[in-house]
XYZ file of N, CA, C and O in Angstrom:
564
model
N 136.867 -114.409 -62.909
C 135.594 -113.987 -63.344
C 135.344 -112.563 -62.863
O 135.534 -112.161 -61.715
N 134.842 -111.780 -64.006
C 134.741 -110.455 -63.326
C 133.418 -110.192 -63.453
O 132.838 -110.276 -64.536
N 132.645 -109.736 -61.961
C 131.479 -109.220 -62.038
C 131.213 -107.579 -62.714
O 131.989 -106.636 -62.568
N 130.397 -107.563 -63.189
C 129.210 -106.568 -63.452
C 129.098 -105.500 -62.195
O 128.666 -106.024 -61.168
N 129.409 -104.111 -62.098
C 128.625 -103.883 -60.949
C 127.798 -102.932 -61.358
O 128.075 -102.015 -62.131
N 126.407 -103.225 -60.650
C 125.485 -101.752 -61.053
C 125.654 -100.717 -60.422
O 125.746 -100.619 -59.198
N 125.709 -99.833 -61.251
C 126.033 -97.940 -60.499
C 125.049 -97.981 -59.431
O 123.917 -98.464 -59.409
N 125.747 -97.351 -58.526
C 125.206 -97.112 -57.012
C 124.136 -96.274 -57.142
O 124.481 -95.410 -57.948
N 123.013 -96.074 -56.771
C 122.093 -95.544 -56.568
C 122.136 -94.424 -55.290
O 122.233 -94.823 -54.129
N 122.072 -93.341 -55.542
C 121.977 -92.238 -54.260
C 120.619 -92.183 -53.488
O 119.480 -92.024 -53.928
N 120.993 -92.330 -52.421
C 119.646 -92.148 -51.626
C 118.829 -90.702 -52.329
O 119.189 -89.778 -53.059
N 117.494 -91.125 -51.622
C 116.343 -90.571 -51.995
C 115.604 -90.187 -51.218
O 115.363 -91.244 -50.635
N 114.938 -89.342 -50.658
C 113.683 -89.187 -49.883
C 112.916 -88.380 -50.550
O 113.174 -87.357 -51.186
N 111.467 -89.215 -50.243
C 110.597 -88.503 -50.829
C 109.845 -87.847 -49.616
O 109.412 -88.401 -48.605
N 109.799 -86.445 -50.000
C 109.329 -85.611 -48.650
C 108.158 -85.107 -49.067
O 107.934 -84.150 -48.326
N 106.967 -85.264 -50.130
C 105.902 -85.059 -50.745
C 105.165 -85.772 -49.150
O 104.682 -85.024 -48.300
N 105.204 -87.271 -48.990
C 104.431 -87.675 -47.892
C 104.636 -86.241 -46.642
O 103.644 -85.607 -46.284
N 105.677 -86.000 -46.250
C 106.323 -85.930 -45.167
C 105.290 -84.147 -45.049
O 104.653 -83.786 -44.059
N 105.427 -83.429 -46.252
C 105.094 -82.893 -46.028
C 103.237 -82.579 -45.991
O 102.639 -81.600 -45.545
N 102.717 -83.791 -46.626
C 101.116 -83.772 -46.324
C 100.786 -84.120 -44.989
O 99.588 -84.021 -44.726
N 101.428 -84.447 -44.207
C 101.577 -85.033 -42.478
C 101.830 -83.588 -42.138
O 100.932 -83.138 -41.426
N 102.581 -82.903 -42.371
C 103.394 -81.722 -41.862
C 101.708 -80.719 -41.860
O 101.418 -80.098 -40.837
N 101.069 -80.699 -42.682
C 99.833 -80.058 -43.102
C 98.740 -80.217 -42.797
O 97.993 -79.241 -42.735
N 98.201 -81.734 -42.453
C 97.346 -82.016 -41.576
C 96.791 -81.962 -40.215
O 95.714 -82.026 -39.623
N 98.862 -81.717 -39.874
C 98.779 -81.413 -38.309
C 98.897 -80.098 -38.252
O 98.924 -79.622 -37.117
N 98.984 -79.300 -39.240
C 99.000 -77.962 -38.766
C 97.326 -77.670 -38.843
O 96.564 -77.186 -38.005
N 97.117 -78.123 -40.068
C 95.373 -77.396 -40.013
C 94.672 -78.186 -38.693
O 93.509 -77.813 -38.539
N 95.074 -79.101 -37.795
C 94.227 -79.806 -36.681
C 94.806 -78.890 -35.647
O 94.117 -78.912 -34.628
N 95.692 -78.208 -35.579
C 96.698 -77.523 -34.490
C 95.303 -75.847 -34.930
O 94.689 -75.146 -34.125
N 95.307 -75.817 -35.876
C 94.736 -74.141 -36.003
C 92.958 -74.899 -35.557
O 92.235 -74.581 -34.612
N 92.817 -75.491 -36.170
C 91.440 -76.148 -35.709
C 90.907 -75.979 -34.133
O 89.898 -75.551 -33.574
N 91.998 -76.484 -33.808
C 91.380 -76.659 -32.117
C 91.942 -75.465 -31.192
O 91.569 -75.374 -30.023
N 93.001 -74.406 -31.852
C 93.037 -73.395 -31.081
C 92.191 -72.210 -31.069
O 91.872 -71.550 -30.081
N 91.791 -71.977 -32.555
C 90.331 -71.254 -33.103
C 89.397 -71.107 -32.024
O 89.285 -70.148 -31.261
N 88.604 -72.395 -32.060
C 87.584 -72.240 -31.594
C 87.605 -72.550 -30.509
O 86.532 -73.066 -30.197
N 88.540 -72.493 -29.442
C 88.215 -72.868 -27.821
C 88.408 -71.246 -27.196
O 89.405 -70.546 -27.019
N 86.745 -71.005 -26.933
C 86.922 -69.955 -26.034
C 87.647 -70.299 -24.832
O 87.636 -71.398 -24.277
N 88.480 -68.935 -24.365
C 88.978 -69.077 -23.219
C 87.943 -68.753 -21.836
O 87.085 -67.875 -21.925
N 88.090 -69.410 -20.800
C 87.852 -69.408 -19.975
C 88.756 -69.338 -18.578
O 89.781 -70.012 -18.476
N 88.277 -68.439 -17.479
C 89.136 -68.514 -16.079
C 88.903 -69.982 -15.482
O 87.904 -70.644 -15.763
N 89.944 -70.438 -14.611
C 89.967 -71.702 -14.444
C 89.070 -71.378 -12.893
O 89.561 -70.649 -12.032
N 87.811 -71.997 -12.740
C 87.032 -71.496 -12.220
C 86.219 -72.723 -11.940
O 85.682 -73.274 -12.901
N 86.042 -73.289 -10.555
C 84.992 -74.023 -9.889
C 83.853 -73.932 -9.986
O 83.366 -74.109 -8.869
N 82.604 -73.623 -11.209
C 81.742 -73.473 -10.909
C 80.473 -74.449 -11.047
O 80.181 -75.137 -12.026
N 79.812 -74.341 -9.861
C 78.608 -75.628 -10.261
C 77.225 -74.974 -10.447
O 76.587 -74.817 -9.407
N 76.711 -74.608 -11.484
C 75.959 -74.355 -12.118
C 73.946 -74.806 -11.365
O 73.772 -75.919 -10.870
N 73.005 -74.006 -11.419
C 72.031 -75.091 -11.108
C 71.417 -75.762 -11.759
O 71.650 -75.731 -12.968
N 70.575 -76.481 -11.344
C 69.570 -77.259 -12.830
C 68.373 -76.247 -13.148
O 67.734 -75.507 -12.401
N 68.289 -76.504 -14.666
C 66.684 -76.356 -14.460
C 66.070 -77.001 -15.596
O 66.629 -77.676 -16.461
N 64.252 -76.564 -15.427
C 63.499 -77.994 -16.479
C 63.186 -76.872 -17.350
O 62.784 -77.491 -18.335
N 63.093 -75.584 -17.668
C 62.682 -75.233 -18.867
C 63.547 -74.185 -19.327
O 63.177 -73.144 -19.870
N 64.817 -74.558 -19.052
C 65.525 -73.480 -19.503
C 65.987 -73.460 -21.270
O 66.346 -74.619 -21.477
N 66.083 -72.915 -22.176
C 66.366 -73.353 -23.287
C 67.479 -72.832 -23.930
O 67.617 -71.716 -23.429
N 68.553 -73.043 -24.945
C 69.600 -72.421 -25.489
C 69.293 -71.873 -26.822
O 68.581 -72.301 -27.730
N 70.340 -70.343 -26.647
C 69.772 -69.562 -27.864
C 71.081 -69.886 -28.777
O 72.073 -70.540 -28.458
N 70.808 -69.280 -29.925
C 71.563 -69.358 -31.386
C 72.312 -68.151 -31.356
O 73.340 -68.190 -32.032
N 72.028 -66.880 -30.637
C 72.671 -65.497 -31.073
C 74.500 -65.262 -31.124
O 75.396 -66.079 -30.915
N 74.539 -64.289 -31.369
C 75.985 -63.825 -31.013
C 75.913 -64.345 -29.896
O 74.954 -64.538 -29.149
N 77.351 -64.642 -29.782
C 78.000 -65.356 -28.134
C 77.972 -63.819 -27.380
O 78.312 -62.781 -27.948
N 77.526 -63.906 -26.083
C 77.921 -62.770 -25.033
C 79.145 -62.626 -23.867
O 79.646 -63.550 -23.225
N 79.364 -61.657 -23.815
C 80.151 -61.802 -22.506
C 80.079 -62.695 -21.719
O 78.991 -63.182 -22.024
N 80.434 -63.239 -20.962
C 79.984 -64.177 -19.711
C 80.270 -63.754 -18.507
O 81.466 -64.034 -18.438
N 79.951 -63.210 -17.388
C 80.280 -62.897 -16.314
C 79.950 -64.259 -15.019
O 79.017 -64.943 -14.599
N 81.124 -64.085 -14.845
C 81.547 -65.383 -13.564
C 80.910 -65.061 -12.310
O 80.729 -63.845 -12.252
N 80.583 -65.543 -11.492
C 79.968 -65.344 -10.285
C 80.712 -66.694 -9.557
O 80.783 -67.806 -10.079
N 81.073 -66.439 -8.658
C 82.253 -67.665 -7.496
C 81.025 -67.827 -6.329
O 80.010 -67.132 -6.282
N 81.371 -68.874 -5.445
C 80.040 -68.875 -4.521
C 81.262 -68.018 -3.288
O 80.693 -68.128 -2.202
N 82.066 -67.571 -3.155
C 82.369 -66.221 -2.265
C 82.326 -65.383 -2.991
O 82.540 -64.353 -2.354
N 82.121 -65.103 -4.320
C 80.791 -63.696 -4.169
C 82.523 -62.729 -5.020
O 82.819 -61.535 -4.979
N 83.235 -63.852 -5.643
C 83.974 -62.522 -6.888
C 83.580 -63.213 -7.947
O 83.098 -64.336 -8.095
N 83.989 -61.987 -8.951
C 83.272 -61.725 -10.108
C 84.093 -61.896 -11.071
O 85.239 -61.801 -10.632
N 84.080 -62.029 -11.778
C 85.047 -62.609 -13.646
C 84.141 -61.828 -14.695
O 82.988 -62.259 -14.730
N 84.400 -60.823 -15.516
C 84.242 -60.339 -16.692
C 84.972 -60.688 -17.497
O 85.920 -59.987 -17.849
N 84.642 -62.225 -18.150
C 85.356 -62.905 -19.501
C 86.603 -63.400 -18.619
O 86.534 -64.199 -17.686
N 87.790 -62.746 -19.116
C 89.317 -63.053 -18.478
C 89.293 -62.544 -16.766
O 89.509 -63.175 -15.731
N 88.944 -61.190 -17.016
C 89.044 -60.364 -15.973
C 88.366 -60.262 -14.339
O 87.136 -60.319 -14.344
N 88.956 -60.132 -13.074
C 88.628 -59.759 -12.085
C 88.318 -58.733 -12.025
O 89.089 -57.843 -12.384
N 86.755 -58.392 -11.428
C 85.751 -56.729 -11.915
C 85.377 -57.168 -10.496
O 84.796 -58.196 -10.146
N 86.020 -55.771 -9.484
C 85.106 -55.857 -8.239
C 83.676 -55.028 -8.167
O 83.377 -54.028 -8.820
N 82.852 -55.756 -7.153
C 81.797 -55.725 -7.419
C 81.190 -54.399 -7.717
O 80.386 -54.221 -8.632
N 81.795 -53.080 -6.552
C 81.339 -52.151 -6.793
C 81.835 -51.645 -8.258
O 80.774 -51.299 -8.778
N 82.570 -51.480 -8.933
C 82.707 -51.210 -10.051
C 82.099 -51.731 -11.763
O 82.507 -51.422 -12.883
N 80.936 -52.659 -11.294
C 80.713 -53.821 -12.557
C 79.634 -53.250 -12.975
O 79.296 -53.542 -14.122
N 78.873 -52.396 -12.297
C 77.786 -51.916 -13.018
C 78.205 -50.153 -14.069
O 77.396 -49.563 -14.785
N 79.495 -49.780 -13.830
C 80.386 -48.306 -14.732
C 81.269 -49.600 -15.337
O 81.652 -49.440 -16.496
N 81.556 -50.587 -14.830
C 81.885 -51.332 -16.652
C 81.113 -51.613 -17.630
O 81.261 -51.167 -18.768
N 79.923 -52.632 -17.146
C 79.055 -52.748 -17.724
C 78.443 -51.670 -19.129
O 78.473 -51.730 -20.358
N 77.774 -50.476 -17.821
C 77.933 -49.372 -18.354
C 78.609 -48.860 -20.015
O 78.091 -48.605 -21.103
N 79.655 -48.881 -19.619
C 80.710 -48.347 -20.626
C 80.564 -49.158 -21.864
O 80.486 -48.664 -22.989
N 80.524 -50.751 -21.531
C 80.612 -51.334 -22.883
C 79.344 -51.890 -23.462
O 79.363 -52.760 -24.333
N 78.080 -51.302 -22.898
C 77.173 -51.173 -23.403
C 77.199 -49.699 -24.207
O 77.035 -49.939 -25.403
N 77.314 -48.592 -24.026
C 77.344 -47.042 -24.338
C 78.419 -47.501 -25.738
O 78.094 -47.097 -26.855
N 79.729 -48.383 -25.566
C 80.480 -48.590 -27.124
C 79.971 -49.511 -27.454
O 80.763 -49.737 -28.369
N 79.126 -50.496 -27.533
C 78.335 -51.085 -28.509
C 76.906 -51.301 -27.928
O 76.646 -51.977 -26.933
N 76.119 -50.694 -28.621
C 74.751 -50.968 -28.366
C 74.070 -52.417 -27.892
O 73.410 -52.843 -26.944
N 74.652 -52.915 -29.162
C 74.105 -54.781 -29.065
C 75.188 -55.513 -28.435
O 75.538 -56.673 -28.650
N 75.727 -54.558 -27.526
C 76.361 -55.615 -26.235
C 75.757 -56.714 -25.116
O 74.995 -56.529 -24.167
N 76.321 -57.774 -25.549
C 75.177 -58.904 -24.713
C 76.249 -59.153 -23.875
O 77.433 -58.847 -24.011
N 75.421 -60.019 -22.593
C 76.194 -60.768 -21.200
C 75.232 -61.500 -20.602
O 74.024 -61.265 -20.637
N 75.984 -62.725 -19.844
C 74.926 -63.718 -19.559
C 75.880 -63.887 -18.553
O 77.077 -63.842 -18.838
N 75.484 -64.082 -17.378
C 75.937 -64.778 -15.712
C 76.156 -66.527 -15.762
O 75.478 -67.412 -16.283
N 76.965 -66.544 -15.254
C 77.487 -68.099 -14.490
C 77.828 -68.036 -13.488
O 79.024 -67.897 -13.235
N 76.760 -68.127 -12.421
C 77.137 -68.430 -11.244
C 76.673 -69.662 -10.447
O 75.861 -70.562 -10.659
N 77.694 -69.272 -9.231
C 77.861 -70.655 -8.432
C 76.297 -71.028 -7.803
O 75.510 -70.112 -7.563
N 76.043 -72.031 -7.636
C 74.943 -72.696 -7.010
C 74.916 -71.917 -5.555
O 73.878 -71.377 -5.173
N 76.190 -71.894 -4.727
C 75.912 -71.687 -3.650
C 76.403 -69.944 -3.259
O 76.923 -69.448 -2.260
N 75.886 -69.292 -4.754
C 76.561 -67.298 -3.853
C 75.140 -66.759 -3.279
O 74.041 -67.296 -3.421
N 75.303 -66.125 -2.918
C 74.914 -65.596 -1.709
C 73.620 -64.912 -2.516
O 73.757 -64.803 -3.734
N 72.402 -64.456 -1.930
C 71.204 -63.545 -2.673
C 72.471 -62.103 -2.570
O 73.041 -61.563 -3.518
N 72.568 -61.877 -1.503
C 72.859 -60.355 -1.638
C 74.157 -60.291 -2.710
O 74.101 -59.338 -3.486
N 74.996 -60.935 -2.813
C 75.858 -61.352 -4.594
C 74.631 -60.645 -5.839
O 74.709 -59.675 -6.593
N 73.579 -61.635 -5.594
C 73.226 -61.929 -6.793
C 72.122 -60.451 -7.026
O 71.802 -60.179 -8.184
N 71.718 -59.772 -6.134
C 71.172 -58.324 -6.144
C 72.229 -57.814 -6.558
O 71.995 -57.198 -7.598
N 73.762 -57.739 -6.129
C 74.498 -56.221 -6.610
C 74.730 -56.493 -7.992
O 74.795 -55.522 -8.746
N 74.893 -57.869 -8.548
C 74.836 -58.772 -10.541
C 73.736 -57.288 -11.109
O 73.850 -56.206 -11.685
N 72.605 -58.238 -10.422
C 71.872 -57.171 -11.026
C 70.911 -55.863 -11.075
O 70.008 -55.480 -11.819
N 71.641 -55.304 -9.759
C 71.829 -54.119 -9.780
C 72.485 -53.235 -10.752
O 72.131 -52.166 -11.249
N 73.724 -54.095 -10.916
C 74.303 -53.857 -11.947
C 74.321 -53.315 -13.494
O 74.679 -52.315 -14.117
N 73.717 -54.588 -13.728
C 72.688 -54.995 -14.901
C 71.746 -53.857 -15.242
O 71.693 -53.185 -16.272
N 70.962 -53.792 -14.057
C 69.932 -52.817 -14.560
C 70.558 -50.982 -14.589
O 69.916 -50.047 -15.068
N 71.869 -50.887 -13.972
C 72.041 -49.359 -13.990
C 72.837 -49.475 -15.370
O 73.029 -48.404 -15.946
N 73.223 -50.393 -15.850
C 73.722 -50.160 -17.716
C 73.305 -50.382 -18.508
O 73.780 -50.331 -19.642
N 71.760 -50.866 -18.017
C 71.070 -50.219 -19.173
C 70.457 -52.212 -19.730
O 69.633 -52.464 -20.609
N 71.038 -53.009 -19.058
C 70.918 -54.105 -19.627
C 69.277 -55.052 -18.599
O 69.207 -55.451 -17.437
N 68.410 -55.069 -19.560
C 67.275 -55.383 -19.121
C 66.877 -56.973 -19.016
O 65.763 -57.277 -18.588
N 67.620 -57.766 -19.334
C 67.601 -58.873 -19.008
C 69.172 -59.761 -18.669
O 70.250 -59.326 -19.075
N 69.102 -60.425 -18.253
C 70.850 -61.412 -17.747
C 70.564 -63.016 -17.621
O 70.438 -63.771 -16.657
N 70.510 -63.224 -19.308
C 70.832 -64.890 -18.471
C 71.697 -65.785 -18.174
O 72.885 -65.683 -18.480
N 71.273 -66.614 -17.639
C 71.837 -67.326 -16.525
C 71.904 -68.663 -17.574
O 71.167 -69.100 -18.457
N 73.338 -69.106 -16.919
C 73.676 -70.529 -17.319
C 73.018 -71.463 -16.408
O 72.692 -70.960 -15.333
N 72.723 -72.790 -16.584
C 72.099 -73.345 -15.950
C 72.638 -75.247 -16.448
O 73.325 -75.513 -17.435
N 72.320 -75.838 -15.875
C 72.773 -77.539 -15.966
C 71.744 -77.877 -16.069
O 70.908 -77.502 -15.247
N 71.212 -79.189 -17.708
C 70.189 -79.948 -18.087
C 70.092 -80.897 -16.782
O 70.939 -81.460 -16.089
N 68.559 -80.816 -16.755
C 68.092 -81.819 -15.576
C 68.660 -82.933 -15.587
O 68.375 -83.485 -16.650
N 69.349 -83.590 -14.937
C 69.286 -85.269 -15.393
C 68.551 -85.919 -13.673
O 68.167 -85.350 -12.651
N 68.645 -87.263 -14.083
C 67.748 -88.429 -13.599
C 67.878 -88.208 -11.900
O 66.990 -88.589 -11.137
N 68.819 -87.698 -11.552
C 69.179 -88.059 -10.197
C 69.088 -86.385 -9.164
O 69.367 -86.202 -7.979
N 68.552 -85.340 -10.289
C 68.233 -83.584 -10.083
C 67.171 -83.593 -9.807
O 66.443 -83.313 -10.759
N 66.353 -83.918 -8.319
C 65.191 -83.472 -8.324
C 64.067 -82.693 -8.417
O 63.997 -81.857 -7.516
N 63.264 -82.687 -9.116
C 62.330 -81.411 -9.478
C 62.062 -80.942 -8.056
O 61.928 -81.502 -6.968
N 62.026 -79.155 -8.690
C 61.378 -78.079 -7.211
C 60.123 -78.183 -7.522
O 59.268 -77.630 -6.829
């Protein structure tokens, strides 16, 4: 008895799936590198407060404040005497240059005079401050 044989069939892959996987993870890969500002890896504990509120504007600089009293401009280490001729400078190249402080709960007043000492010799008339929503266990001053 002689069988029949059916012609062999060549493998196949279908790489249509393979490549909508390939695409999803790329747009989730650009997704989450986009938008994560960078930050210095930085201990800071913030204080509370009850009426502080958050604005909508352009994002600002952020200047770091450590509770020993160094300083972070965005990426950068800016010693102290020099932060008010940076400041300076990148207020003078863009007018609507903004900056807002994060500092430690525990730096020092005289820290927080040379901030904004700073502040005020470049020209920048207000500096705010980051701050931590009250919660249940933050007792009111």
């Amino acid at each position: 008895m002689q069988f029949v044989r059916k012609p062999r069939r060549r493998p196949f892959i279908n790489i249509i799936p393979l490549i909508d996987v390939l695409v999803v993870l790329l747009i989730f890969y650009i997704a989450t590198t986009v938008f994560k500002k960078s930050q210095p890896k930085l201990n800071i504990v913030v204080p509370p407060s009850t009426t502080a509120t958050t604005s909508q504007d352009a994002l600002p600089s952020i200047l770091y404040v450590t509770a020993d009293g160094k300083m972070f401009l965005d990426d950068v280490q800016v010693e102290p005497d020099n932060l008010g001729a940076l400041l300076k400078s990148k207020k003078e190249a863009d007018p609507n240059y903004k900056v807002a402080m994060k500092a430690d709960t525990n730096m020092t007043f005289g820290t927080l005079a040379k901030v904004l000492d700073a502040a005020k010799f470049a020209g920048i008339p207000d500096l705010p401050t980051f701050t931590a929503p009250k919660t249940e266990e933050t007792p009111a001053p």
